[in-house]
Amino acid sequence: MMEPVMVLSRISFLSGRSRCRIALALALLLAVVGGTLLAGRLQAEDAPADGDAIGSGTLLLSGKGVAESLPAVRLGTDMDVTVSGPIARVRVTQAFRNTSDRWMEATYLYPLPEDGAVDSLKMVVGDRVIVGHIKRRAEAREIYEKARERGQKAGLVEAERPNMFRNSVANVGPGETVLIQIEYQAPVRQVSGEFALRLPLVVGPRYVPAQATAENPARSETAVAKDIDEVTAPLAAPALGKGLNPVSITVHLAPGFVPANLISPYHRIAVSDDGAQARTIRLADGAVPADRDFELRWRSASADPTLSLFRQALDGKDYVMASIVPPARLPQGKAPPREMVFVIDNSGSMGGQSMDAAKESLLHALDTLRPEDRFNVIRFDDTMTQLFEQSVPATPEQIATARRFTEGLEANGGTEMLPALKAALVDATPDDVKGVRQVIFLTDGDLSNEKDMMAEIAAHGGRSRVFMVGIGSAPNTFLMRRMAEAGRGTYTNIGDGSEVNAKMNALLDRLKAPVARDLTVTVDGAPLDFTPRRLPDLYAGEPLVLLGQGQNLSGRLTVSGMIGDKPWSQTVDLSAAVDSPAVARLWANRRVAEIEAARAAGETEDDQADGQIAELGLAYSLVTSQTSLVAVDETPTRPAGARLTREELPLLLPAGWDFDTLFNGAAAHATPPAAGAEAGEAEAVTLPRTATGYMALVEKGGLALLLGVALLLAGARRKVRV
């Protein structure tokens, strides 16, 4: 049931005057209608049944807000992962269990790796398994909605972002459990001989910037509303959270060599041998709350592998995946002077451990500056401060000023990153002056307008290199990696404070080493269509991962470039590639990412990009922005006339986030009004000033209410004068 407390919570983070006006207007409106209209819209169990009409069974306005009671549909997740060489195949099984006496529709916002290729959907109902099919997004949604209206069980998987998917299941009967199983594959990461598998488990609350501004004139109110619908979900209050959304994980690790130094920095694990070169890894604590990402790291027990080569033949075409690692270092002299611009996020979502880790990381980086370097510090929330007008020499006095500035930062406000990015990319150095310019972001990246960031880098990146340091237990890796790719930099994640020194030292060491640049790829056999087409710069220990498609895999592949001022090349024989069933879809998924990047940079029109992405999604059975997976049980199960109740399942707050900072202290202590309480007696709950983009909708709704009140008052004045 939706209580009035949740309605008032929508306005409590506005200014005092605006809050009073909107609250007054809302109170007047509720008084006029006696609360019946609101109850009719939001309390499904009290509304008259009318066939297949769908009401909201959640206690949240439009399915968004802070969940103060347990949902009717409970969710449990199991992840079974098989790592074969450099590729992970992941099967995610989600059990939707209806604990109520109503017929339910449930939706859940679910994170996946931004480079994961989702290609399979199965829905299990009792002893029946219904296989999903890939369709264009609008068609899949239409099929799902028709099945829902007919009382058929249906499942739908849609991509809201490359790393954020929405799973929906319709017509779950009272006491019934429906399983939704999706599968995806993703490349394993490798840096400096260490391999890593990261499984996102929770979506951090995303800040949705307000409507068009001077800094972002293209952002319309329609885009804001669309973002709110796509990337926001209910959050469970801490008192409820630990019992929600448990997840169990099993990893079958077969990397192709004897693995060693297996660690999981954020979860306790149990490791068992499964042969000479294979291991099975499980969570030592069994099922755990889905409140932080899972990461598994390993190395080779012998020499670090420097090359992996895999191939797949599919529908008359050959696909290849090559991972080539340049030498970690070449002999070098003293590193040249650098200009380093540090950008630190101090918005409300960074409250708690994230803010501490970000500040410690920045302080550590400041200590590594040399007298010949120049630097600046920019901090942002929904405002921005640039410490110096432009970059200054790294003198002891200037560094001390920057340290005091950093130590005084506190988390508060919204995540308006675009103005900070624009300021960081301003390069006052003349074009004919050569040198290294590095922009380092420290942020959780939890915002919705990722495309604006990539577009800004593409338009004004210049000679700057952009490095992203993802702070916290569940950063927005899609934003982080795409900004780093667009800015020809790298991405590093610092999951908690204990990793600051090791991770920042490793990053800063890579930034001092010569970069592999001006890379080219040639094949002396049959031509191959490679992705990425625009080859990145490579930093010490980073591999170049190439995915290619062609009619015939033959000949030799050569990667050439410059490391520092020395030429470098490496050649591999394509006939040595090992068979793998995953290469074709990884190639297609990478191509989709390139098309999206070209769209963000203004190099491709929207219609053209949509068409190309849809073709790839349909041809390779992938969930994309233009294609979805849908499964329908042909047998109706919901009785005719039985009402269907919709519920959006709440997410846990990522571990380390401070609930009181995010929600300004009030939401954690809020209690629903007593039964029978009038709307005007409800206690307001303070919702966040960050990571939730409700401002635009609140203001529009408030203005509409104010207009109605103004008209009523004007009418009253006219009557008095008469």
XYZ file of C-alpha atoms in Angstrom:
722
model
C 0.000 0.000 0.000
C 1.203 3.485 -0.792
C 1.104 5.665 2.291
C 0.900 9.491 2.145
C 4.304 9.595 3.839
C 5.857 8.480 0.567
C 4.070 11.230 -1.347
C 5.399 13.935 0.927
C 8.837 12.409 0.679
C 8.996 13.526 -2.924
C 9.117 17.210 -1.997
C 11.215 17.268 1.147
C 14.540 17.851 -0.595
C 13.424 21.107 -2.293
C 14.087 24.537 -0.886
C 12.083 25.532 2.177
C 9.822 27.980 0.339
C 9.179 25.607 -2.556
C 8.584 22.778 -0.135
C 5.988 24.753 1.787
C 4.166 25.806 -1.365
C 4.086 22.341 -2.877
C 3.177 20.722 0.456
C 0.339 23.222 0.916
C -0.912 22.595 -2.601
C -0.731 18.858 -2.077
C -2.542 19.078 1.246
C -5.304 21.158 -0.336
C -5.635 18.725 -3.188
C -5.836 15.758 -0.828
C -8.390 17.577 1.269
C -10.560 18.264 -1.770
C -10.617 14.685 -2.987
C -10.580 13.157 0.482
C -7.613 10.985 -0.411
C -9.806 8.706 -2.511
C -8.183 9.485 -5.863
C -4.679 8.780 -4.550
C -5.796 5.553 -2.940
C -7.543 4.501 -6.126
C -4.389 4.996 -8.166
C -1.835 3.536 -5.795
C -3.575 0.965 -3.595
C -4.403 -1.890 -5.951
C -6.104 -4.098 -3.383
C -8.703 -1.428 -2.612
C -9.610 -0.693 -6.230
C -12.577 -2.445 -7.884
C -11.585 -5.377 -10.068
C -11.966 -4.732 -13.759
C -10.663 -7.715 -15.629
C -7.042 -7.416 -16.600
C -6.431 -3.927 -15.282
C -3.019 -3.524 -13.687
C -2.550 -1.645 -10.450
C 0.472 -0.900 -8.295
C 0.928 -3.334 -5.435
C 4.034 -1.603 -4.201
C 4.005 1.023 -1.475
C 6.036 3.361 -3.680
C 4.917 6.246 -5.849
C 5.313 5.109 -9.469
C 7.390 2.202 -8.217
C 10.217 4.456 -6.996
C 11.306 5.635 -3.558
C 12.334 4.003 -0.285
C 10.764 0.647 0.578
C 9.626 0.638 4.196
C 8.097 -2.869 4.193
C 8.956 -6.176 2.581
C 7.793 -6.670 -1.012
C 5.168 -9.290 -1.784
C 7.465 -10.905 -4.348
C 10.737 -12.153 -2.881
C 13.805 -12.601 -5.047
C 16.721 -14.991 -4.784
C 19.610 -15.183 -7.269
C 22.073 -17.940 -8.115
C 25.063 -17.394 -10.390
C 26.946 -20.258 -11.996
C 30.096 -19.157 -13.846
C 32.409 -21.113 -16.125
C 35.733 -19.472 -17.006
C 37.407 -20.994 -20.069
C 40.632 -19.220 -20.959
C 39.904 -15.497 -21.271
C 36.101 -15.852 -21.478
C 33.486 -16.235 -18.735
C 30.084 -17.800 -19.388
C 27.588 -16.816 -16.666
C 24.181 -18.356 -15.954
C 22.002 -16.189 -13.700
C 18.902 -17.837 -12.229
C 16.462 -15.547 -10.442
C 13.620 -17.045 -8.411
C 10.560 -14.788 -8.117
C 8.428 -16.122 -5.235
C 4.996 -14.642 -4.624
C 4.290 -14.647 -0.871
C 0.935 -12.865 -1.209
C -2.588 -13.999 -2.063
C -2.645 -11.845 -5.208
C -1.546 -12.389 -8.794
C 1.662 -10.430 -9.249
C 3.868 -8.872 -11.903
C 7.417 -8.209 -10.702
C 10.229 -6.161 -12.235
C 13.821 -5.975 -11.068
C 16.669 -3.698 -12.158
C 19.697 -5.938 -12.508
C 23.382 -5.146 -13.138
C 25.602 -6.981 -15.626
C 29.139 -6.341 -16.922
C 29.120 -3.515 -19.452
C 30.910 -5.783 -21.945
C 28.667 -8.786 -21.256
C 26.737 -10.264 -24.195
C 23.293 -11.450 -23.011
C 22.023 -14.088 -25.409
C 19.737 -16.547 -23.613
C 16.482 -16.465 -21.642
C 14.583 -19.375 -20.144
C 11.477 -19.203 -17.955
C 10.776 -22.184 -15.705
C 7.200 -22.690 -14.499
C 6.740 -25.906 -12.538
C 8.152 -28.621 -14.776
C 7.849 -26.544 -17.957
C 10.781 -24.669 -19.523
C 9.865 -21.833 -21.906
C 12.709 -20.610 -24.116
C 12.926 -16.910 -24.923
C 13.408 -15.394 -28.363
C 15.179 -12.216 -29.438
C 12.906 -9.544 -30.898
C 13.104 -5.860 -31.643
C 12.579 -4.011 -28.400
C 9.129 -2.594 -29.170
C 7.902 -5.927 -30.544
C 9.177 -7.828 -27.497
C 7.478 -5.371 -25.161
C 4.201 -5.703 -27.103
C 4.357 -9.525 -26.964
C 5.002 -9.386 -23.218
C 2.175 -6.946 -22.506
C -0.345 -8.917 -24.542
C 0.601 -12.112 -22.726
C 0.318 -10.296 -19.403
C -3.170 -9.051 -20.254
C -4.277 -12.541 -21.318
C -3.194 -14.043 -18.025
C -0.208 -15.901 -19.505
C 3.073 -16.150 -17.674
C 5.718 -14.134 -19.496
C 9.299 -13.059 -18.989
C 11.086 -10.079 -20.535
C 14.733 -8.965 -20.458
C 15.445 -5.392 -21.608
C 18.693 -3.407 -21.628
C 18.332 0.017 -19.983
C 22.096 0.570 -20.219
C 24.909 -1.740 -21.398
C 25.461 -2.667 -17.729
C 21.874 -2.355 -16.476
C 19.075 -4.726 -17.427
C 15.455 -4.985 -16.348
C 13.958 -8.420 -15.769
C 10.149 -8.609 -15.733
C 7.874 -11.561 -15.021
C 4.085 -11.445 -15.288
C 1.266 -13.485 -13.734
C 3.015 -15.131 -10.812
C 0.203 -16.808 -8.870
C -0.313 -16.731 -5.094
C 2.344 -18.854 -3.383
C 3.996 -19.606 -6.733
C 7.670 -19.441 -7.757
C 8.780 -18.634 -11.303
C 12.412 -18.934 -12.385
C 13.928 -16.550 -14.912
C 17.291 -17.709 -16.211
C 19.533 -15.573 -18.404
C 22.994 -16.329 -19.743
C 25.750 -14.024 -20.862
C 29.425 -14.129 -21.661
C 32.127 -11.579 -21.041
C 35.904 -11.322 -21.452
C 38.140 -11.808 -18.433
C 40.225 -8.744 -17.580
C 44.019 -8.876 -17.530
C 46.454 -6.257 -16.211
C 50.130 -6.839 -15.412
C 49.769 -10.605 -15.344
C 46.749 -10.621 -13.030
C 43.392 -11.886 -14.305
C 40.074 -10.702 -12.871
C 36.425 -11.689 -13.109
C 33.960 -9.091 -11.833
C 30.271 -9.883 -11.322
C 28.125 -6.796 -10.633
C 25.491 -7.575 -8.004
C 23.779 -4.262 -7.277
C 22.852 -1.089 -9.156
C 23.815 2.019 -7.226
C 21.153 4.756 -7.182
C 21.678 6.902 -10.264
C 21.533 10.657 -10.250
C 19.405 11.990 -13.111
C 20.431 15.553 -14.046
C 17.637 18.072 -14.341
C 16.205 19.341 -17.591
C 18.151 21.395 -20.132
C 20.759 23.760 -18.699
C 23.267 26.192 -20.114
C 25.910 23.476 -19.816
C 23.689 20.863 -21.434
C 21.092 22.508 -23.689
C 20.274 19.274 -25.498
C 18.865 17.607 -22.375
C 15.085 17.838 -22.619
C 12.416 17.148 -20.020
C 11.440 14.093 -22.041
C 14.978 12.740 -21.749
C 14.928 13.367 -17.996
C 11.635 11.501 -17.561
C 12.916 8.636 -19.709
C 16.081 8.361 -17.630
C 14.096 8.333 -14.398
C 11.964 5.480 -15.689
C 14.962 3.494 -16.932
C 17.614 3.783 -14.236
C 15.841 4.312 -10.920
C 14.395 1.662 -8.645
C 13.136 1.442 -5.065
C 15.732 1.216 -2.309
C 15.253 -0.917 0.776
C 15.676 0.820 4.122
C 18.605 -0.662 6.109
C 16.288 -2.417 8.573
C 14.849 -4.479 5.703
C 17.843 -4.836 3.446
C 19.835 -7.785 4.731
C 17.038 -10.273 4.169
C 16.372 -9.181 0.598
C 17.904 -10.371 -2.662
C 20.310 -13.072 -1.409
C 22.785 -14.302 -4.014
C 24.853 -17.486 -4.243
C 27.866 -17.802 -6.575
C 29.842 -20.755 -7.940
C 32.809 -20.255 -10.297
C 34.318 -23.103 -12.306
C 37.764 -21.767 -13.174
C 39.673 -23.366 -16.076
C 42.032 -20.621 -17.322
C 44.190 -22.889 -19.472
C 47.092 -22.845 -16.991
C 47.606 -23.681 -13.332
C 45.952 -20.826 -11.400
C 47.607 -19.386 -8.316
C 47.037 -16.574 -5.806
C 43.250 -16.826 -5.972
C 41.671 -14.009 -3.983
C 38.276 -12.382 -3.667
C 38.820 -8.995 -2.028
C 35.180 -8.297 -1.099
C 33.807 -11.770 -0.226
C 35.037 -14.814 1.688
C 35.511 -17.769 -0.669
C 36.144 -21.511 -0.467
C 38.417 -22.998 -3.157
C 38.628 -26.670 -4.144
C 40.760 -28.407 -6.781
C 38.951 -29.737 -9.831
C 41.932 -31.143 -11.716
C 45.475 -29.967 -12.353
C 44.460 -26.684 -14.028
C 40.921 -26.187 -12.719
C 39.422 -24.873 -9.501
C 35.911 -24.532 -8.116
C 35.211 -21.405 -6.069
C 32.143 -20.833 -3.899
C 31.097 -18.215 -1.392
C 32.256 -19.394 2.013
C 29.183 -17.876 3.669
C 26.674 -19.416 1.258
C 24.090 -16.915 0.071
C 25.022 -13.288 0.820
C 23.209 -9.960 0.397
C 23.517 -8.465 -3.087
C 25.025 -5.215 -1.811
C 28.486 -5.218 -3.437
C 30.124 -6.512 -6.594
C 31.906 -9.868 -6.532
C 35.460 -10.020 -7.845
C 37.786 -12.994 -8.291
C 41.474 -12.546 -9.158
C 44.152 -15.055 -10.068
C 47.580 -15.410 -11.644
C 49.479 -18.116 -13.484
C 51.561 -20.409 -11.304
C 54.302 -20.249 -13.979
C 55.340 -17.439 -16.344
C 52.668 -14.868 -17.120
C 50.839 -15.686 -20.385
C 51.454 -12.971 -22.983
C 49.226 -14.188 -25.801
C 45.881 -15.888 -26.145
C 44.300 -16.669 -29.515
C 40.806 -18.105 -30.027
C 38.594 -18.709 -33.050
C 35.021 -19.636 -33.953
C 33.350 -20.566 -37.221
C 29.693 -19.513 -37.440
C 27.312 -19.273 -40.420
C 30.076 -19.304 -43.000
C 32.243 -16.692 -41.265
C 35.352 -16.967 -39.117
C 35.885 -15.010 -35.918
C 39.091 -14.504 -33.955
C 39.954 -13.108 -30.536
C 43.572 -12.140 -29.921
C 44.989 -10.752 -26.697
C 48.470 -9.296 -27.135
C 50.457 -7.780 -24.260
C 53.251 -5.324 -25.097
C 56.398 -5.422 -22.946
C 55.685 -4.103 -19.488
C 58.552 -1.637 -19.676
C 61.361 -0.605 -21.960
C 64.572 1.046 -20.741
C 63.770 4.686 -20.176
C 65.137 7.867 -18.781
C 63.388 10.272 -16.486
C 59.657 10.637 -17.142
C 58.802 13.970 -18.817
C 56.976 16.727 -16.899
C 53.235 16.222 -16.656
C 50.121 18.276 -16.129
C 47.739 16.358 -13.866
C 44.150 17.485 -13.222
C 42.424 15.651 -10.374
C 38.610 15.664 -10.346
C 36.964 14.406 -7.151
C 33.279 13.638 -6.663
C 31.890 14.799 -3.308
C 28.197 14.287 -4.067
C 25.841 12.660 -1.567
C 26.217 9.169 -3.038
C 29.899 9.290 -2.010
C 28.988 9.637 1.675
C 30.663 7.263 4.113
C 33.464 4.924 3.056
C 33.472 6.101 -0.569
C 34.285 9.703 0.368
C 37.044 8.567 2.721
C 38.580 6.362 -0.009
C 38.376 9.119 -2.634
C 40.048 11.678 -0.378
C 42.756 9.240 0.644
C 43.381 8.400 -3.025
C 43.729 12.060 -3.971
C 46.018 12.813 -1.044
C 48.191 9.862 -2.062
C 48.384 11.120 -5.667
C 49.313 14.648 -4.534
C 52.282 13.219 -2.638
C 53.670 11.749 -5.893
C 53.867 15.083 -7.744
C 57.337 16.352 -8.705
C 58.509 19.972 -8.811
C 58.534 19.912 -12.626
C 54.865 18.801 -12.752
C 51.831 21.070 -12.892
C 48.450 20.230 -11.350
C 44.951 21.349 -10.404
C 42.074 19.971 -8.309
C 38.370 20.204 -9.187
C 35.597 19.031 -6.896
C 31.937 18.629 -7.855
C 28.515 17.749 -6.523
C 25.652 19.776 -7.982
C 28.088 22.695 -7.858
C 31.739 22.855 -8.835
C 34.926 24.374 -7.433
C 38.204 24.668 -9.324
C 40.979 25.065 -6.752
C 43.260 27.107 -9.033
C 42.205 29.187 -12.021
C 44.500 27.013 -14.107
C 47.130 24.352 -13.430
C 49.969 25.525 -11.194
C 53.513 24.260 -10.477
C 53.639 21.451 -7.909
C 55.461 23.468 -5.257
C 55.252 22.414 -1.585
C 53.040 25.438 -0.867
C 50.563 24.639 -3.662
C 50.453 20.965 -2.717
C 49.777 21.925 0.918
C 46.893 24.118 -0.252
C 45.478 21.209 -2.251
C 45.801 18.873 0.729
C 43.847 21.244 2.995
C 41.205 21.627 0.295
C 40.874 17.853 -0.065
C 40.765 17.131 3.656
C 37.877 19.566 4.081
C 35.607 17.932 1.512
C 32.279 16.470 2.659
C 29.750 14.458 0.663
C 26.532 16.262 -0.190
C 24.404 17.274 -3.168
C 23.778 15.897 -6.644
C 26.187 14.323 -9.142
C 26.536 16.981 -11.852
C 29.709 15.680 -13.494
C 29.464 17.363 -16.893
C 30.534 20.893 -15.791
C 33.530 19.386 -13.979
C 34.512 17.406 -17.067
C 34.261 20.503 -19.250
C 36.505 22.428 -16.864
C 39.033 19.590 -16.638
C 39.396 19.347 -20.425
C 40.229 23.041 -20.847
C 43.854 22.985 -21.991
C 45.646 26.306 -21.644
C 48.881 24.927 -23.089
C 49.725 26.162 -26.615
C 49.208 23.583 -29.348
C 52.893 23.513 -30.267
C 53.970 22.566 -26.729
C 54.434 18.831 -26.360
C 53.833 17.115 -23.061
C 51.657 14.750 -21.083
C 48.261 15.941 -19.826
C 46.369 13.510 -17.592
C 42.884 13.999 -16.126
C 42.105 11.656 -13.218
C 38.500 11.265 -12.012
C 37.712 9.824 -8.577
C 33.983 8.989 -8.487
C 31.387 6.233 -8.178
C 29.992 7.386 -11.529
C 26.391 6.832 -10.453
C 24.618 9.106 -12.893
C 22.339 8.548 -15.867
C 23.677 10.844 -18.611
C 26.691 8.755 -19.589
C 26.375 9.683 -23.271
C 26.892 13.355 -22.456
C 30.243 12.503 -20.877
C 31.485 10.528 -23.877
C 30.288 13.213 -26.277
C 32.178 15.909 -24.362
C 35.414 13.910 -24.416
C 35.032 13.185 -28.127
C 34.457 16.860 -28.876
C 37.016 18.494 -26.580
C 39.410 15.786 -25.366
C 42.335 17.171 -27.347
C 45.651 15.891 -26.027
C 44.191 15.095 -22.597
C 44.124 11.499 -21.424
C 41.237 10.596 -19.108
C 41.755 8.083 -16.290
C 38.836 6.860 -14.230
C 39.149 5.656 -10.641
C 35.890 3.969 -9.646
C 35.297 4.400 -5.925
C 33.161 2.058 -3.847
C 31.557 -1.371 -3.848
C 29.338 -0.920 -6.923
C 30.642 1.782 -9.305
C 29.095 2.464 -12.692
C 31.644 0.518 -14.732
C 29.910 1.356 -18.014
C 30.589 5.058 -17.492
C 34.096 4.419 -16.168
C 35.311 2.250 -19.023
C 33.633 4.258 -21.775
C 35.064 7.556 -20.508
C 38.507 5.970 -20.234
C 38.231 4.528 -23.752
C 37.030 7.830 -25.218
C 39.822 9.644 -23.370
C 42.530 7.090 -24.299
C 43.168 6.316 -20.644
C 42.499 3.450 -18.230
C 40.036 2.458 -15.525
C 40.878 1.355 -11.973
C 38.436 0.311 -9.234
C 39.056 0.915 -5.529
C 36.467 -1.215 -3.764
C 37.290 -0.154 -0.215
C 39.786 1.896 1.760
C 42.213 -0.989 2.267
C 43.011 -0.949 -1.471
C 43.878 2.734 -1.819
C 47.659 2.523 -1.561
C 48.106 -0.571 -3.714
C 45.665 0.494 -6.439
C 46.814 4.130 -6.619
C 50.478 3.107 -6.656
C 49.804 0.687 -9.513
C 47.873 3.329 -11.475
C 50.445 6.085 -10.959
C 53.271 3.715 -11.896
C 51.491 2.914 -15.169
C 51.044 6.615 -15.862
C 54.782 7.214 -15.486
C 55.745 4.369 -17.845
C 55.949 4.927 -21.616
C 52.670 4.330 -23.388
C 52.245 2.074 -26.409
C 50.751 4.449 -28.978
C 50.104 4.856 -32.695
C 49.079 1.200 -32.874
C 48.192 -0.462 -36.191
C 47.053 -3.984 -37.104
C 47.847 -5.768 -40.369
C 47.042 -9.271 -41.652
C 49.037 -10.853 -44.473
C 46.280 -13.416 -45.172
C 42.525 -12.984 -45.743
C 41.258 -9.558 -44.539
C 39.522 -9.280 -41.162
C 37.073 -6.677 -39.850
C 38.572 -5.815 -36.460
C 37.083 -4.151 -33.428
C 38.057 -1.800 -31.962
C 38.641 0.047 -35.206
C 40.187 2.974 -33.350
C 43.035 1.352 -31.442
C 43.640 2.677 -27.916
C 46.824 3.713 -26.211
C 48.133 0.937 -23.970
C 49.716 1.419 -20.574
C 52.206 -0.885 -18.854
C 50.865 -4.411 -18.451
C 47.633 -3.826 -20.394
C 46.708 -6.182 -23.247
C 45.341 -5.187 -26.620
C 42.228 -7.345 -27.123
C 41.263 -7.609 -30.793
C 38.094 -9.231 -32.115
C 37.906 -9.896 -35.855
C 35.435 -11.235 -38.406
C 36.247 -12.507 -41.910
C 35.552 -15.117 -44.544
C 38.667 -17.115 -43.865
C 41.011 -17.113 -40.903
C 44.532 -17.457 -42.258
C 47.940 -15.824 -42.362
C 49.757 -13.800 -39.760
C 48.562 -10.893 -37.649
C 50.975 -8.105 -36.732
C 50.462 -5.344 -34.176
C 52.892 -2.413 -34.480
C 53.362 0.854 -32.664
C 55.650 3.054 -30.618
C 56.563 2.603 -26.958
C 58.103 5.855 -25.849
C 60.392 6.768 -28.738
C 61.113 3.156 -29.735
C 59.247 1.125 -32.379
C 57.599 -2.116 -31.280
C 55.740 -4.933 -33.045
C 54.477 -8.437 -32.372
C 53.328 -11.074 -34.885
C 51.143 -14.138 -34.294
C 50.138 -17.041 -36.512
C 46.333 -17.133 -36.819
C 46.389 -20.856 -37.560
C 47.397 -21.405 -33.914
C 43.998 -20.157 -32.650
C 42.069 -22.476 -30.314
C 38.356 -23.164 -30.875
C 35.912 -21.276 -28.638
C 32.095 -21.002 -28.851
C 32.042 -17.423 -27.558
C 34.044 -15.314 -30.010
C 31.315 -14.393 -32.519
C 28.966 -12.868 -29.949
C 31.787 -11.029 -28.219
C 32.717 -9.526 -31.605
C 29.113 -8.461 -32.209
C 28.757 -7.024 -28.705
C 31.957 -5.003 -29.118
C 30.699 -3.724 -32.469
C 27.482 -2.562 -30.771
C 29.579 -0.644 -28.229
C 31.496 1.036 -31.050
C 28.280 2.113 -32.752
C 27.001 3.572 -29.485
C 30.303 5.432 -29.025
C 30.054 6.824 -32.559
C 26.506 7.961 -31.793
C 27.630 9.721 -28.608
C 30.430 11.453 -30.529
C 27.976 12.699 -33.157
C 29.567 10.576 -35.891
C 26.410 8.518 -36.534
C 22.782 9.599 -36.742
C 20.371 8.046 -34.246
C 18.257 6.259 -36.851
C 21.317 4.766 -38.517
C 22.785 3.641 -35.192
C 19.481 2.117 -34.081
C 19.194 0.171 -37.309
C 22.744 -1.179 -37.161
C 22.379 -2.194 -33.510
C 19.044 -3.910 -34.161
C 20.545 -5.901 -37.041
C 23.432 -7.083 -34.872
C 21.121 -7.955 -31.986
C 18.833 -10.025 -34.205
C 21.656 -11.709 -36.129
C 23.612 -12.743 -33.017
C 20.678 -13.132 -30.593
C 21.869 -10.370 -28.255
C 20.006 -8.084 -25.894
C 20.844 -4.503 -26.915
C 19.266 -1.076 -26.683
C 17.181 -2.097 -29.725
C 16.499 -5.788 -29.057
C 15.074 -7.743 -26.094
C 14.471 -11.330 -25.068
C 10.876 -12.419 -24.410
C 9.406 -15.738 -23.287
C 5.678 -16.541 -23.098
C 3.867 -19.562 -21.654
C 1.070 -20.221 -24.131
C -1.292 -21.525 -21.426
C -3.157 -18.778 -19.515
C -2.971 -19.299 -15.756
C -4.502 -16.188 -14.177
C -8.262 -16.693 -13.819
C -10.497 -14.392 -15.830
C -11.366 -11.302 -13.785
C -8.506 -11.744 -11.310
C -6.603 -8.514 -10.857
C -2.873 -8.317 -11.583
C -0.732 -6.287 -9.188
C 2.570 -4.785 -10.323
C 5.530 -4.533 -7.974
C 9.010 -3.193 -8.602
C 11.420 -5.005 -6.327
C 13.723 -2.851 -4.181
C 17.498 -2.822 -4.422
C 19.933 -2.868 -1.546
C 22.080 0.175 -0.997
C 25.654 -0.659 -2.092
C 27.931 -1.570 0.802
C 29.839 1.403 2.149
C 27.238 3.961 1.096
C 25.976 6.083 3.969
C 22.187 5.933 4.128
C 21.843 9.008 6.335
C 24.057 11.114 4.047
C 22.210 9.961 0.946
C 18.784 10.497 2.470
C 19.640 13.469 4.684
C 19.091 11.476 7.860
C 15.296 11.360 7.921
C 14.393 8.370 5.790
C 16.209 5.904 7.996
C 14.025 6.867 10.950
C 10.696 7.329 9.197
C 7.682 5.323 10.245
C 4.450 4.988 8.284
C 1.480 6.839 9.771
C -0.882 4.945 12.018
C -3.851 3.239 10.432
C -6.571 5.694 9.602
C -4.269 8.705 9.764
C -5.231 11.583 7.544
C -2.940 12.658 4.722
C -2.113 15.912 6.454
C -0.858 14.049 9.530
C 1.804 12.085 7.641
C 5.427 12.543 8.620
C 7.562 13.659 5.676
C 10.474 11.451 4.664
C 13.537 13.134 3.229
C 14.635 11.611 -0.051
C 18.150 12.087 -1.431
C 19.553 15.192 -2.991
C 21.704 12.880 -5.055
C 21.501 9.701 -7.096
C 17.758 10.111 -7.691
C 16.630 12.451 -10.428
C 13.146 13.235 -9.272
C 13.641 16.996 -9.170
C 12.247 17.675 -12.624
C 9.108 15.614 -12.096
C 8.559 17.010 -8.615
C 8.798 20.572 -9.879
C 6.401 19.886 -12.766
C 3.899 18.202 -10.453
C 4.274 20.937 -7.884
C 3.759 23.672 -10.458
C 0.639 21.957 -11.711
C -0.715 21.755 -8.167
C 0.201 25.374 -7.477
C -1.536 26.456 -10.657
C -4.685 24.657 -9.570
C -4.573 26.260 -6.124
C -3.910 29.670 -7.686
C -6.985 29.314 -9.911
C -9.089 28.291 -6.920
C -7.863 31.270 -4.910
C -8.390 33.620 -7.844
C -11.940 32.363 -8.207
C -12.519 32.860 -4.510
C -11.288 36.476 -4.700
C -13.615 37.205 -7.627
C -16.568 35.839 -5.664
C -15.694 38.033 -2.663
C -15.454 41.156 -4.860
C -18.836 40.406 -6.433
